[in-house]
Amino acid sequence: MAILRGDDPEAIRRAAEVIRRGGVVAFPTETVYGLGADAFNARAVALIFELKGRPRFDPLIVHVADPEDVKRLWQEVDSRARKLMERFWPGPLTLVLPKRAEVPDIVTAGLGTVAVRMPAHPVALALIREAETPVAAPSANPFGRLSPTTAEHVLQGLGERVEVILDGGRCPVGVESTVLALDGEPRLLRPGGVPVEQIEEVIGPVKKDLRPTRPEAPGGLPRHYSPRTPLRLLQRGEEIPRGLKVGLLAFKTPREGFVRVEVLSPSGDLREAAARLFEALHRLDSAGLDLILAESVPEEGLGLAIMDRLRRASQAVDKSQRRER
Ligand code: TXA
Ligand code: MG
């Protein structure tokens, strides 16, 4: 296993070589770190599922370095997709459209659609260009756990199992991409780095039915993005439970009485809060706490993605289910 500097062209060449010969590489994007393989190599993609312990029914996002490359993946680029790509790519917006037959079934979990995005991160773009193939990549964490926003998180989560980790520092957006289905009426499958309000400015109304167990977007599984430490949302006026070591994930202002407090954004800026979310949760999770209480944030802009992750992290689950993930 090697951690290489993402800004070193020689490191990019080495990592791209790993991808070309069917291996797996962890790399930074503007949202979270990804665990990537050649999207057209089914065996390489199978390795991603193995390393993450991810169920095969959960499809992957394919990353491109040039909007033109979608032609190798989608049957057709409709006018809505075209407009959204012009406005938001490169960036944290993933679009789901009918796939070409050449895209291996393992990438899409057998679905007739494939999710694609062009990341806005120089290291990710350099890697995909140098590998000369679209790169299928989920977030670089064990399935169901907190997403990684630093190379250190990747190392802690997947450790020696990854051949190469490209280190690009902190991910500036900090929450995963927005996933939007365009194989019919536009449907929000996962809130993320591009606020849905901005998408609606470009293509009009988007369906936002985010019920937790839609099988078509297992990122929508009820419990996901979870710390090991139990987490729940702090209720208004709630007393801190006695006799437990309790940590607080605060939005703007720290509070007394907690063993450990992480503040997301002292100025109340939702973008800053999103950028710090997973890092703050990773720190709370390694602080030896019995419980993490999380304050709610306003559900607008990036707040929708933050609350989605916090709700999923807080879903109670029995032990057998927890072991599965
Ligand atoms: O920001 C991101 O999107 C990061 C970085 C690495 O790009 N990737 C990421 O991948 O979050 P992952 O695998 O953790 O989440 C992918 C989400 C899942 O919720 C999955 O179910 C959904 O995208 N998805 C992928 N392909 C799909 C498809 N064909 N139809 C519906 N949902 C799909
Ligand atoms: Mg993930």
mmCIF file with all atom_site columns, N, CA, C and O in Angstrom, residues 41-66:
data_model
loop_
_atom_site.group_PDB
_atom_site.id
_atom_site.type_symbol
_atom_site.label_atom_id
_atom_site.label_alt_id
_atom_site.label_comp_id
_atom_site.label_asym_id
_atom_site.label_entity_id
_atom_site.label_seq_id
_atom_site.pdbx_PDB_ins_code
_atom_site.Cartn_x
_atom_site.Cartn_y
_atom_site.Cartn_z
_atom_site.occupancy
_atom_site.B_iso_or_equiv
_atom_site.pdbx_formal_charge
_atom_site.auth_seq_id
_atom_site.auth_comp_id
_atom_site.auth_asym_id
_atom_site.auth_atom_id
_atom_site.pdbx_PDB_model_num
ATOM 1   N N  . ASN A 1 41 ? -14.070 -2.647 -17.061 1.00 0.00 ? 41 ASN A N  1
ATOM 2   C CA . ASN A 1 41 ? -13.448 -3.902 -16.654 1.00 0.00 ? 41 ASN A CA 1
ATOM 3   C C  . ASN A 1 41 ? -14.248 -4.495 -15.476 1.00 0.00 ? 41 ASN A C  1
ATOM 4   O O  . ASN A 1 41 ? -14.088 -4.089 -14.321 1.00 0.00 ? 41 ASN A O  1
ATOM 5   N N  . ALA A 1 42 ? -15.128 -5.461 -15.799 1.00 0.00 ? 42 ALA A N  1
ATOM 6   C CA . ALA A 1 42 ? -16.041 -6.003 -14.783 1.00 0.00 ? 42 ALA A CA 1
ATOM 7   C C  . ALA A 1 42 ? -15.297 -6.634 -13.602 1.00 0.00 ? 42 ALA A C  1
ATOM 8   O O  . ALA A 1 42 ? -15.728 -6.514 -12.451 1.00 0.00 ? 42 ALA A O  1
ATOM 9   N N  . ARG A 1 43 ? -14.169 -7.276 -13.875 1.00 0.00 ? 43 ARG A N  1
ATOM 10  C CA . ARG A 1 43 ? -13.420 -7.901 -12.770 1.00 0.00 ? 43 ARG A CA 1
ATOM 11  C C  . ARG A 1 43 ? -12.842 -6.862 -11.833 1.00 0.00 ? 43 ARG A C  1
ATOM 12  O O  . ARG A 1 43 ? -12.815 -7.033 -10.614 1.00 0.00 ? 43 ARG A O  1
ATOM 13  N N  . ALA A 1 44 ? -12.342 -5.778 -12.423 1.00 0.00 ? 44 ALA A N  1
ATOM 14  C CA . ALA A 1 44 ? -11.790 -4.693 -11.598 1.00 0.00 ? 44 ALA A CA 1
ATOM 15  C C  . ALA A 1 44 ? -12.888 -4.075 -10.732 1.00 0.00 ? 44 ALA A C  1
ATOM 16  O O  . ALA A 1 44 ? -12.682 -3.782 -9.553  1.00 0.00 ? 44 ALA A O  1
ATOM 17  N N  . VAL A 1 45 ? -14.072 -3.908 -11.330 1.00 0.00 ? 45 VAL A N  1
ATOM 18  C CA . VAL A 1 45 ? -15.181 -3.317 -10.586 1.00 0.00 ? 45 VAL A CA 1
ATOM 19  C C  . VAL A 1 45 ? -15.617 -4.258 -9.448  1.00 0.00 ? 45 VAL A C  1
ATOM 20  O O  . VAL A 1 45 ? -15.960 -3.810 -8.351  1.00 0.00 ? 45 VAL A O  1
ATOM 21  N N  . ALA A 1 46 ? -15.560 -5.570 -9.717  1.00 0.00 ? 46 ALA A N  1
ATOM 22  C CA . ALA A 1 46 ? -15.921 -6.541 -8.672  1.00 0.00 ? 46 ALA A CA 1
ATOM 23  C C  . ALA A 1 46 ? -15.020 -6.378 -7.449  1.00 0.00 ? 46 ALA A C  1
ATOM 24  O O  . ALA A 1 46 ? -15.448 -6.533 -6.300  1.00 0.00 ? 46 ALA A O  1
ATOM 25  N N  . LEU A 1 47 ? -13.766 -6.031 -7.715  1.00 0.00 ? 47 LEU A N  1
ATOM 26  C CA . LEU A 1 47 ? -12.807 -5.829 -6.631  1.00 0.00 ? 47 LEU A CA 1
ATOM 27  C C  . LEU A 1 47 ? -13.230 -4.677 -5.714  1.00 0.00 ? 47 LEU A C  1
ATOM 28  O O  . LEU A 1 47 ? -13.038 -4.730 -4.492  1.00 0.00 ? 47 LEU A O  1
ATOM 29  N N  . ILE A 1 48 ? -13.815 -3.632 -6.290  1.00 0.00 ? 48 ILE A N  1
ATOM 30  C CA . ILE A 1 48 ? -14.303 -2.513 -5.474  1.00 0.00 ? 48 ILE A CA 1
ATOM 31  C C  . ILE A 1 48 ? -15.346 -3.012 -4.471  1.00 0.00 ? 48 ILE A C  1
ATOM 32  O O  . ILE A 1 48 ? -15.294 -2.685 -3.282  1.00 0.00 ? 48 ILE A O  1
ATOM 33  N N  . PHE A 1 49 ? -16.303 -3.806 -4.969  1.00 0.00 ? 49 PHE A N  1
ATOM 34  C CA . PHE A 1 49 ? -17.369 -4.319 -4.093  1.00 0.00 ? 49 PHE A CA 1
ATOM 35  C C  . PHE A 1 49 ? -16.776 -5.139 -2.958  1.00 0.00 ? 49 PHE A C  1
ATOM 36  O O  . PHE A 1 49 ? -17.201 -5.053 -1.816  1.00 0.00 ? 49 PHE A O  1
ATOM 37  N N  . GLU A 1 50 ? -15.751 -5.946 -3.307  1.00 0.00 ? 50 GLU A N  1
ATOM 38  C CA . GLU A 1 50 ? -15.103 -6.774 -2.303  1.00 0.00 ? 50 GLU A CA 1
ATOM 39  C C  . GLU A 1 50 ? -14.408 -5.924 -1.226  1.00 0.00 ? 50 GLU A C  1
ATOM 40  O O  . GLU A 1 50 ? -14.549 -6.158 -0.039  1.00 0.00 ? 50 GLU A O  1
ATOM 41  N N  . LEU A 1 51 ? -13.611 -4.947 -1.686  1.00 0.00 ? 51 LEU A N  1
ATOM 42  C CA . LEU A 1 51 ? -12.849 -4.123 -0.739  1.00 0.00 ? 51 LEU A CA 1
ATOM 43  C C  . LEU A 1 51 ? -13.755 -3.362 0.207   1.00 0.00 ? 51 LEU A C  1
ATOM 44  O O  . LEU A 1 51 ? -13.439 -3.175 1.382   1.00 0.00 ? 51 LEU A O  1
ATOM 45  N N  . LYS A 1 52 ? -14.892 -2.886 -0.289  1.00 0.00 ? 52 LYS A N  1
ATOM 46  C CA . LYS A 1 52 ? -15.809 -2.096 0.526   1.00 0.00 ? 52 LYS A CA 1
ATOM 47  C C  . LYS A 1 52 ? -16.761 -2.945 1.342   1.00 0.00 ? 52 LYS A C  1
ATOM 48  O O  . LYS A 1 52 ? -17.435 -2.444 2.234   1.00 0.00 ? 52 LYS A O  1
ATOM 49  N N  . GLY A 1 53 ? -16.897 -4.229 0.970   1.00 0.00 ? 53 GLY A N  1
ATOM 50  C CA . GLY A 1 53 ? -17.944 -5.047 1.577   1.00 0.00 ? 53 GLY A CA 1
ATOM 51  C C  . GLY A 1 53 ? -19.304 -4.522 1.173   1.00 0.00 ? 53 GLY A C  1
ATOM 52  O O  . GLY A 1 53 ? -20.251 -4.510 1.962   1.00 0.00 ? 53 GLY A O  1
ATOM 53  N N  . ARG A 1 54 ? -19.394 -4.075 -0.079  1.00 0.00 ? 54 ARG A N  1
ATOM 54  C CA . ARG A 1 54 ? -20.635 -3.452 -0.543  1.00 0.00 ? 54 ARG A CA 1
ATOM 55  C C  . ARG A 1 54 ? -21.502 -4.489 -1.244  1.00 0.00 ? 54 ARG A C  1
ATOM 56  O O  . ARG A 1 54 ? -21.008 -5.268 -2.046  1.00 0.00 ? 54 ARG A O  1
ATOM 57  N N  . PRO A 1 55 ? -22.805 -4.499 -0.955  1.00 0.00 ? 55 PRO A N  1
ATOM 58  C CA . PRO A 1 55 ? -23.669 -5.474 -1.632  1.00 0.00 ? 55 PRO A CA 1
ATOM 59  C C  . PRO A 1 55 ? -23.738 -5.183 -3.125  1.00 0.00 ? 55 PRO A C  1
ATOM 60  O O  . PRO A 1 55 ? -23.744 -4.025 -3.531  1.00 0.00 ? 55 PRO A O  1
ATOM 61  N N  . ARG A 1 56 ? -23.804 -6.248 -3.909  1.00 0.00 ? 56 ARG A N  1
ATOM 62  C CA . ARG A 1 56 ? -23.782 -6.113 -5.359  1.00 0.00 ? 56 ARG A CA 1
ATOM 63  C C  . ARG A 1 56 ? -24.998 -5.395 -5.924  1.00 0.00 ? 56 ARG A C  1
ATOM 64  O O  . ARG A 1 56 ? -25.009 -5.021 -7.088  1.00 0.00 ? 56 ARG A O  1
ATOM 65  N N  . PHE A 1 57 ? -26.067 -5.245 -5.114  1.00 0.00 ? 57 PHE A N  1
ATOM 66  C CA . PHE A 1 57 ? -27.260 -4.586 -5.655  1.00 0.00 ? 57 PHE A CA 1
ATOM 67  C C  . PHE A 1 57 ? -27.165 -3.063 -5.603  1.00 0.00 ? 57 PHE A C  1
ATOM 68  O O  . PHE A 1 57 ? -28.074 -2.357 -5.991  1.00 0.00 ? 57 PHE A O  1
ATOM 69  N N  . ASP A 1 58 ? -26.045 -2.538 -5.123  1.00 0.00 ? 58 ASP A N  1
ATOM 70  C CA . ASP A 1 58 ? -25.902 -1.084 -4.977  1.00 0.00 ? 58 ASP A CA 1
ATOM 71  C C  . ASP A 1 58 ? -25.008 -0.538 -6.098  1.00 0.00 ? 58 ASP A C  1
ATOM 72  O O  . ASP A 1 58 ? -23.792 -0.729 -6.075  1.00 0.00 ? 58 ASP A O  1
ATOM 73  N N  . PRO A 1 59 ? -25.599 0.115  -7.106  1.00 0.00 ? 59 PRO A N  1
ATOM 74  C CA . PRO A 1 59 ? -24.833 0.514  -8.292  1.00 0.00 ? 59 PRO A CA 1
ATOM 75  C C  . PRO A 1 59 ? -23.828 1.640  -8.034  1.00 0.00 ? 59 PRO A C  1
ATOM 76  O O  . PRO A 1 59 ? -23.962 2.392  -7.081  1.00 0.00 ? 59 PRO A O  1
ATOM 77  N N  . LEU A 1 60 ? -22.830 1.743  -8.916  1.00 0.00 ? 60 LEU A N  1
ATOM 78  C CA . LEU A 1 60 ? -21.751 2.722  -8.751  1.00 0.00 ? 60 LEU A CA 1
ATOM 79  C C  . LEU A 1 60 ? -21.924 3.921  -9.680  1.00 0.00 ? 60 LEU A C  1
ATOM 80  O O  . LEU A 1 60 ? -22.599 3.834  -10.697 1.00 0.00 ? 60 LEU A O  1
ATOM 81  N N  . ILE A 1 61 ? -21.242 5.008  -9.325  1.00 0.00 ? 61 ILE A N  1
ATOM 82  C CA . ILE A 1 61 ? -21.183 6.187  -10.182 1.00 0.00 ? 61 ILE A CA 1
ATOM 83  C C  . ILE A 1 61 ? -19.937 6.078  -11.064 1.00 0.00 ? 61 ILE A C  1
ATOM 84  O O  . ILE A 1 61 ? -18.862 5.715  -10.583 1.00 0.00 ? 61 ILE A O  1
ATOM 85  N N  . VAL A 1 62 ? -20.091 6.394  -12.350 1.00 0.00 ? 62 VAL A N  1
ATOM 86  C CA . VAL A 1 62 ? -18.947 6.398  -13.257 1.00 0.00 ? 62 VAL A CA 1
ATOM 87  C C  . VAL A 1 62 ? -18.468 7.842  -13.432 1.00 0.00 ? 62 VAL A C  1
ATOM 88  O O  . VAL A 1 62 ? -19.268 8.751  -13.653 1.00 0.00 ? 62 VAL A O  1
ATOM 89  N N  . HIS A 1 63 ? -17.150 8.031  -13.303 1.00 0.00 ? 63 HIS A N  1
ATOM 90  C CA . HIS A 1 63 ? -16.557 9.369  -13.364 1.00 0.00 ? 63 HIS A CA 1
ATOM 91  C C  . HIS A 1 63 ? -15.857 9.589  -14.699 1.00 0.00 ? 63 HIS A C  1
ATOM 92  O O  . HIS A 1 63 ? -15.077 8.740  -15.137 1.00 0.00 ? 63 HIS A O  1
ATOM 93  N N  . VAL A 1 64 ? -16.139 10.733 -15.322 1.00 0.00 ? 64 VAL A N  1
ATOM 94  C CA . VAL A 1 64 ? -15.491 11.067 -16.598 1.00 0.00 ? 64 VAL A CA 1
ATOM 95  C C  . VAL A 1 64 ? -14.679 12.352 -16.432 1.00 0.00 ? 64 VAL A C  1
ATOM 96  O O  . VAL A 1 64 ? -14.920 13.143 -15.516 1.00 0.00 ? 64 VAL A O  1
ATOM 97  N N  . ALA A 1 65 ? -13.715 12.547 -17.354 1.00 0.00 ? 65 ALA A N  1
ATOM 98  C CA . ALA A 1 65 ? -12.878 13.747 -17.288 1.00 0.00 ? 65 ALA A CA 1
ATOM 99  C C  . ALA A 1 65 ? -13.267 14.739 -18.370 1.00 0.00 ? 65 ALA A C  1
ATOM 100 O O  . ALA A 1 65 ? -12.697 15.834 -18.449 1.00 0.00 ? 65 ALA A O  1
ATOM 101 N N  . ASP A 1 66 ? -14.234 14.369 -19.211 1.00 0.00 ? 66 ASP A N  1
ATOM 102 C CA . ASP A 1 66 ? -14.647 15.222 -20.326 1.00 0.00 ? 66 ASP A CA 1
ATOM 103 C C  . ASP A 1 66 ? -16.128 14.913 -20.597 1.00 0.00 ? 66 ASP A C  1
ATOM 104 O O  . ASP A 1 66 ? -16.494 13.739 -20.701 1.00 0.00 ? 66 ASP A O  1
#
